[in-house]
Amino acid sequence: MNLHHFSKTLGLLVVLHSAAVAKDDDGWLMKAPAEVRGIEGYPVVLPCSFTHPHHTHPSSMHVSWTLGHGRAATLLFRCSSLNNSQLCQSKPNQDQRYRLEGNHRNHDISLRVNSLTLKDSGRYYCRVELPGHQHTSFENTLGTRLRVEAAPRILSLSSEGSESSGFKAVCEVQGSPLPDVQWIAPNGVLDGDAAFPLSQETAGQYRASSQLLDVQPGGQYICAASNSLGKDQATLYLLSPSPGKLSAKSSLSVVVLLLALALATKLILALGVGVWLLKKTFSGAEH
């Protein structure tokens, strides 16, 4: 099987745990899955279909999808089909990541979301409106939870501290499910702090940080992150202090020593010149 084709198929995979059915006493009925799973970087389809109580086929229809519900909802997609049009037209400023996947005239208003990111995780709500009829709108009030999964990625690996207080290594990772973190040195696996979610509200669901205490200068440390979708790793090299590094006291001693040597050299040169002049004077007197 072609690997690229397999990856695309995997990216479009939709896992439906249970179908949620919303209906009312007026004859409206809407079906949507309780949960859908997608993979970061690939498209996913959020299914939604409906039936309505009107015997005549509606000539106009509005379809919308939101992330979240109520006042906190974000409108992601909206299109309108007017005068029996087979097209559901969205506005020019519509985000192109979202598009209607189903045929609204067949009561299918499924939404396609392209290029998934971890931030797309959340609960989505589909809604249909039929202008010109009583009880003209209906919404899936239960919503569909989209769970975006991603292989681990190490965002940063750094060291903190000083020679006096000691050093620690800090590894920040991202992935869904939240990755497990291991610390590895040339002599084997080390006992680092367990990875804990970061404090950010949404990012805390898929980002974590782990620390390794008492790392030694001159050492090599690997941060390895893994979850059910894969693994990633990065290496930290902690350099040893330079042997030529001098303290302020030793630097002052060296300066004093160099000045003393310079003065001694000048004194020796002066004495040598004096002796030469004396010899030359005595030699001239004898002649």
Short mmCIF file of C-alpha atoms in Angstrom, two decimals, residues 54-156:
data_model
loop_
_atom_site.label_atom_id
_atom_site.label_comp_id
_atom_site.label_asym_id
_atom_site.label_seq_id
_atom_site.Cartn_x
_atom_site.Cartn_y
_atom_site.Cartn_z
CA HIS A 54 -42.36 20.33 7.08
CA HIS A 55 -43.92 18.39 4.22
CA THR A 56 -42.72 20.76 1.56
CA HIS A 57 -39.09 21.00 0.57
CA PRO A 58 -37.66 24.26 1.95
CA SER A 59 -36.54 26.68 -0.76
CA SER A 60 -34.05 28.44 1.52
CA MET A 61 -31.77 27.23 4.26
CA HIS A 62 -29.03 28.57 6.55
CA VAL A 63 -26.38 26.26 8.02
CA SER A 64 -23.97 27.18 10.79
CA TRP A 65 -21.34 25.54 12.98
CA THR A 66 -19.96 26.93 16.23
CA LEU A 67 -17.18 25.98 18.61
CA GLY A 68 -18.67 26.19 22.07
CA HIS A 69 -22.21 27.05 23.05
CA GLY A 70 -24.13 30.08 24.22
CA ARG A 71 -22.46 33.46 24.64
CA ALA A 72 -18.99 31.93 24.64
CA ALA A 73 -19.56 30.29 21.24
CA THR A 74 -17.30 31.09 18.27
CA LEU A 75 -18.96 31.04 14.85
CA LEU A 76 -16.71 28.94 12.58
CA PHE A 77 -18.83 28.41 9.50
CA ARG A 78 -22.08 29.73 8.02
CA CYS A 79 -23.59 29.33 4.57
CA SER A 80 -26.93 30.08 2.94
CA SER A 81 -28.86 28.31 0.19
CA LEU A 82 -31.56 30.52 -1.34
CA ASN A 83 -34.28 29.97 -3.96
CA ASN A 84 -33.81 26.20 -4.22
CA SER A 85 -30.09 26.58 -4.97
CA GLN A 86 -28.01 23.44 -4.83
CA LEU A 87 -25.13 25.50 -3.46
CA CYS A 88 -24.76 26.68 0.11
CA GLN A 89 -22.89 29.95 -0.29
CA SER A 90 -20.63 31.29 2.47
CA LYS A 91 -19.34 34.83 2.86
CA PRO A 92 -16.10 35.92 1.13
CA ASN A 93 -14.28 36.23 4.46
CA GLN A 94 -15.09 32.65 5.45
CA ASP A 95 -12.07 30.77 6.88
CA GLN A 96 -11.19 28.24 4.16
CA ARG A 97 -10.22 25.61 6.72
CA TYR A 98 -13.94 24.96 7.15
CA ARG A 99 -16.33 23.81 4.45
CA LEU A 100 -19.61 21.98 4.13
CA GLU A 101 -18.88 18.33 3.39
CA GLY A 102 -22.45 17.03 3.17
CA ASN A 103 -25.28 17.85 0.78
CA HIS A 104 -27.61 20.19 2.65
CA ARG A 105 -30.45 19.40 0.24
CA ASN A 106 -30.23 15.79 1.44
CA HIS A 107 -30.35 16.98 5.07
CA ASP A 108 -26.61 16.37 5.53
CA ILE A 109 -24.76 19.39 6.96
CA SER A 110 -21.53 17.64 7.97
CA LEU A 111 -18.52 19.93 8.37
CA ARG A 112 -14.99 19.32 7.10
CA VAL A 113 -12.11 20.85 9.07
CA ASN A 114 -8.74 20.96 7.27
CA SER A 115 -5.20 21.04 8.71
CA LEU A 116 -6.13 20.17 12.27
CA THR A 117 -4.18 21.66 15.16
CA LEU A 118 -4.31 20.75 18.83
CA LYS A 119 -6.14 24.02 19.47
CA ASP A 120 -9.07 22.70 17.40
CA SER A 121 -9.99 20.29 20.19
CA GLY A 122 -13.35 21.19 21.70
CA ARG A 123 -17.10 20.76 21.39
CA TYR A 124 -18.81 21.66 18.08
CA TYR A 125 -22.49 22.43 17.46
CA CYS A 126 -24.38 22.25 14.15
CA ARG A 127 -27.47 24.35 13.43
CA VAL A 128 -29.96 24.65 10.57
CA GLU A 129 -32.48 27.41 9.88
CA LEU A 130 -35.43 27.28 7.46
CA PRO A 131 -36.69 30.82 6.78
CA GLY A 132 -40.40 31.23 6.16
CA HIS A 133 -41.52 28.31 8.36
CA GLN A 134 -42.70 28.06 11.93
CA HIS A 135 -40.13 26.68 14.32
CA THR A 136 -37.56 27.60 11.72
CA SER A 137 -34.34 26.52 13.44
CA PHE A 138 -32.91 23.55 15.26
CA GLU A 139 -29.54 22.87 16.89
CA ASN A 140 -27.70 19.86 18.20
CA THR A 141 -27.64 21.02 21.81
CA LEU A 142 -25.47 18.10 22.96
CA GLY A 143 -22.66 18.93 20.54
CA THR A 144 -19.85 16.77 19.16
CA ARG A 145 -16.53 16.66 20.95
CA LEU A 146 -13.53 16.80 18.62
CA ARG A 147 -10.43 15.22 20.13
CA VAL A 148 -7.28 16.07 18.15
CA GLU A 149 -4.35 13.71 18.72
CA ALA A 150 -0.69 14.43 17.93
CA ALA A 151 2.65 12.66 18.15
CA PRO A 152 5.05 14.04 20.79
CA ARG A 153 7.20 17.05 19.97
CA ILE A 154 9.90 18.52 22.21
CA LEU A 155 9.43 22.28 22.28
CA SER A 156 12.50 23.20 24.32
#
